[in-house]
Amino acid sequence: MSGNERPPVLKVQDLAVYYDIHDGGLLRQQVRPLKAVDGISFELERGETLGVVGESGCGKSTLARALLGLVPPRRGRVLWLGEDLVGLDEKALRRKRKELQIIFQDPLASLNPRMTVGDIIAEPLWTFYPKIARVQVEERVRGMMKMVGLLPNQINRYPHEFSGGQCQRIGIARALVLNPKLIICDEPVSALDVSIQAQIINLLKDLQRKLALSLIFIAHDLAVVKHISDRVMVMYLGRAMEVASARHLYRRPLHPYTNALVKAVPIPEPGRRRRGAEETGLRGDMPSPMNPPTGCVFHPRCPWAVKRCELEVPPLRRMAEGDWVACHRAEELDLTIVKHAPGTV
Amino acid sequence: MKSSEATTAGVGAPAAELDPFEAALHLGDVKGRSPWEDAWHRLLKNRAAVTAAIIMGVMILLVIIGPWVISWDMDYTDWDHTQSAPSFANGHWFGTDAVGRDILVRTLEGGRISLLVGLVSTLVSLVIGVSYGAIAGYYGGVTDRVMMRLVDIIYAMPFMFFVILLMVVFGRHILLIFVAIGAVNWLDMARIVRGQTLSLKRMEYVEAARACGVENRDIIRRHIVPNLLGVVMVYVTLTIPQVILVESFLSFLGLGVQEPMSSWGALVSDGAQDMESAPWTLAFPAAFLTVTLYCFNYIGDGLRDALDPKDRS
Amino acid sequence: MPLLEVKDLHVRFETPEGEVHAVRGLDFTLEPGEGLAIVGESGSGKTQAMLAILGLLAENGTSGGQALYQGADLMAMEPHELNRHRGRDIAMIFQDPMTSLNPYLSIERQMVEVAMHHQGLSRREARVHAVEMLRAVRIPDPESRIRQYPHQFSGGMRQRILIAMGLLCEPDILIADEPTTALDVTVQAQIAGLVEEVVQRSGMAAILITHDLGVVAGVSDRVLVMYAGEMVEYGTVEQIYRSPRHPYTRGLIDSVPRLDRADDDALHAIPGNPPNMLSLPSGCCFRDRCSRAFEACAEAPELRDAGDGHLKRCHLEEAP
Ligand SMILES: Nc1ncnc2c1ncn2[C@@H]1O[C@H](COP(=O)(O)OP(=O)(O)O)[C@@H](O)[C@H]1O
Ligand code: SF4
Ligand code: SF4
Ligand SMILES: [Mg+2]
């Protein structure tokens, strides 16, 4: 699926975002860094979809915002078509925003309640083409609405008059109206009913194919990501644990954390009783990113942790078949868990 | 509250013979219902608020037109009827005070001043408070901290003392009352608006606008201010009676408007002195004042319920 | 006698656009110790049905019907009488853990007051009890964390605290409204397991509300599927998952994204959107989204027994 020779559209190198946390008593105020994203690197090709999975608070949304320059990174580079976006001034960055767009998690909250659907979708157009004629804007907006499966005659309605799934379609139309090349989807279906989730995922997939978009698709649910991604990056405490092709990841995860995520996916079958903590193999909660564990950040929760894991940070290493993993014991562990029904590939 | 939802066909929809989506493409535009319209409808359903608004409307009309229509002047002394009880016979419907001035005209004229003070001072605090609060909230960081610290400092000053000081230094001028009250009331407004802006700023639609490259001033204009309006409107309706009350209090202390002008507060103050011999000199202005205060409060409450229906449960 | 018996429950809302009939004649029973899952898309009336039973509807809402708790009709009770049952006999946990906790009070304050009020414990006893409950829901280091404020906990922890609060008075019925929807899958699995565990240990009955059939398979005995304010299917977990008899249930099962299936391309979606409760389609409400609709569906289907107490509201004879 991913041709290796084409230059990537997006190349991220050692990206890190820290938030300053003001902390301490009244007298002795301390500023401590919260390492939300800490050294993420990846590449994305034209037309490719990268899934990003991890628990909330692991830095997925921060990563998305940093890629768009909505939060300033502490270090690292974001090369968009060869040009570094980090360090660009507000104006230059604004121009780039035509090419990179974002879709948010909460479909209703991401739409201004006092604007009509038509105005919401048209806002990026007004911003970049202030002189464009009204009729043209309207025509374009109606076209977009139709493309995302909304009835164009609803153009004068307000967000609260639509259901969650429809609001997400509006958000998608707004993101697409400027013909971007990359769309970052920050948990676009987490707030939707499962029955509607599938609609939105299928829509995004259709649009991607039709418009040759590159997608970064963020979710906390591996099962959701599976259906849309070519490759998947698993994040934990601001770091990448594994970057692997979707097929490999689900058949044989390389990292114990990926394994836990795979096991957490609920199975709608009565025989398969789940027993939360024990069965996912995850002990306890995610530690605070304010003071991440030493060595492998996953070691306090990892069932396979050994002494070495406490001491040494495992680097993200390239494994067979072009997959990457950050675990000392990746070779020894056999985490094959996903059994397929006979007769399927 | 969910409401009428449009039907769309899902992308994964099975191919039906007559695709309702295709069919609907040729329909005319549907009209939307804006949140304002919704709020308006809810407000109209609120009996207390509507009644209060009607009474207030009548009151304002009376206060504007009344003094023209009534044959007495407010400072005309009718020596034939000093301290006359309310009477249709002598034409003093609300009676007269100790020097024979008509209470009806004085109440209406006083109402002009009281309402004017209420409106103008609130307007002053509105303009200062909203811009100050929105800027502090939107830009945040150091700007915010400095601006709000200043508010805290002014807040800590004893307000009455401050007003009295101004009066003593500059003399009693009506303009000064507007400014003095407005200049203090904006502090609350600034705080409220800042808080609201802070939470609006974190809304995803503001972030979405930033991600689309919309400029700061357009974000404030298109996304922040319209969504602040509701809170501000409620606060304004609740500030007006508060200001009227403060003015009355000042007048009662003898620091308010000066003769021959008058306000409800000044009239109540005068009336209180003759309370035993001529209770009507107190009763009528006091009644007008009270009714006005109640009305504004009911309207404010109605607005709040109408604009924020989530609060109901 | 069943623990809770709901008969012909109706909920209506007055809105500027007209009357919304959000729950349209719901009947179900809950036995002691039973786990019941109520499943449906948002807006199908799941939450409002529960709120109506507890007398917590918004001002513009009215309810009708009966909800017999140990034979006493909750819906006919005076507010103060009902108040005695709420929290002590029937506890409800809401979807959003942040808005259900008071941000300005420590967890200790919030829990201790409830325990003192409903159980008549002394402050010290109440505190000990509260810490115990927090430990039961696996809050690490509960003695010191109880002094913290809601914002100092992660979403999953807040939800666990809410469960602990719900359990505080050892109610007979625990109603959990989408307790896992706002959470990560990993935490969802933990919370679902936790609910199952506490329910089994204490023998209380639980009503679990969700839109995701994936979550409840392991944690309930019976499933009630709601659509547009009506029950459209009801049965045991086995019946519902293994042989659903309503096309909507089938759609809900198929739309759960799964890892344990082949990498087939498109996900199954239920087409269209939840119905507009102001103008429901004539005949079967699901008709405009149903891939199996046929002529008979112009007529509204009655609830029918498909064998062994498995109820369905659909004209189809065969399984969809
Ligand atoms: N206060 C209210 N006024 C009007 N309609 C309401 C109100 N509360 C809920 N509804 C409507 O009742 C229906 C059922 O809502 P709800 O029980 O919350 O659904 P669910 O819990 O299944 O998502 C929806 O159509 C919703 O819009
Ligand atoms: S490095 Fe050690 S602790 Fe980290 S995931 Fe691998 S085995 Fe577990
Ligand atoms: S009655 Fe008809 S439309 Fe309704 S669910 Fe059954 S088959 Fe579908
Ligand atoms: Mg609900």
PDB file of C-alpha atoms and ligand atoms in Angstrom, chain C residues 245-248 283-294 296-301 313-316 320, ligand 3:
ATOM      1  CA  ARG C 245     -34.905 -10.475  15.723  1.00  0.00           C
ATOM      2  CA  HIS C 246     -35.061  -6.773  14.899  1.00  0.00           C
ATOM      3  CA  PRO C 247     -33.120  -5.220  12.008  1.00  0.00           C
ATOM      4  CA  TYR C 248     -32.109  -2.316  14.251  1.00  0.00           C
ATOM      5  CA  GLY C 283     -45.829   2.919  10.346  1.00  0.00           C
ATOM      6  CA  CYS C 284     -42.667   1.345  11.716  1.00  0.00           C
ATOM      7  CA  CYS C 285     -40.460   4.175  13.021  1.00  0.00           C
ATOM      8  CA  PHE C 286     -37.364   2.437  11.756  1.00  0.00           C
ATOM      9  CA  ARG C 287     -38.749   2.135   8.257  1.00  0.00           C
ATOM     10  CA  ASP C 288     -36.693   4.862   6.572  1.00  0.00           C
ATOM     11  CA  ARG C 289     -33.450   3.315   7.813  1.00  0.00           C
ATOM     12  CA  CYS C 290     -34.364  -0.334   7.544  1.00  0.00           C
ATOM     13  CA  SER C 291     -32.859  -2.395   4.757  1.00  0.00           C
ATOM     14  CA  ARG C 292     -35.515  -5.054   5.244  1.00  0.00           C
ATOM     15  CA  ALA C 293     -38.553  -2.817   5.035  1.00  0.00           C
ATOM     16  CA  PHE C 294     -41.466  -4.198   3.011  1.00  0.00           C
ATOM     17  CA  ALA C 296     -46.413  -4.418   5.744  1.00  0.00           C
ATOM     18  CA  CYS C 297     -44.116  -1.914   7.449  1.00  0.00           C
ATOM     19  CA  ALA C 298     -46.444   0.952   6.547  1.00  0.00           C
ATOM     20  CA  GLU C 299     -48.420  -0.392   9.495  1.00  0.00           C
ATOM     21  CA  ALA C 300     -46.849   0.129  12.936  1.00  0.00           C
ATOM     22  CA  PRO C 301     -45.761  -3.268  14.287  1.00  0.00           C
ATOM     23  CA  ARG C 313     -41.425  -5.070  17.408  1.00  0.00           C
ATOM     24  CA  CYS C 314     -41.076  -5.976  13.733  1.00  0.00           C
ATOM     25  CA  HIS C 315     -43.204  -7.493  10.986  1.00  0.00           C
ATOM     26  CA  LEU C 316     -40.463  -9.780   9.714  1.00  0.00           C
ATOM     27  CA  PRO C 320     -32.994 -10.245   9.855  1.00  0.00           C
TER      28      PRO C 320
HETATM   29  S1  SF4 D   3     -41.220  -3.587  10.774  1.00  0.00           S
HETATM   30 FE1  SF4 D   3     -40.394  -3.409   8.732  1.00  0.00          FE
HETATM   31  S2  SF4 D   3     -39.342  -1.428   8.722  1.00  0.00           S
HETATM   32 FE2  SF4 D   3     -39.725  -1.973  10.828  1.00  0.00          FE
HETATM   33  S3  SF4 D   3     -37.870  -2.983  11.452  1.00  0.00           S
HETATM   34 FE3  SF4 D   3     -39.247  -4.594  10.800  1.00  0.00          FE
HETATM   35  S4  SF4 D   3     -38.749  -4.874   8.643  1.00  0.00           S
HETATM   36 FE4  SF4 D   3     -37.830  -2.965   9.233  1.00  0.00          FE
END
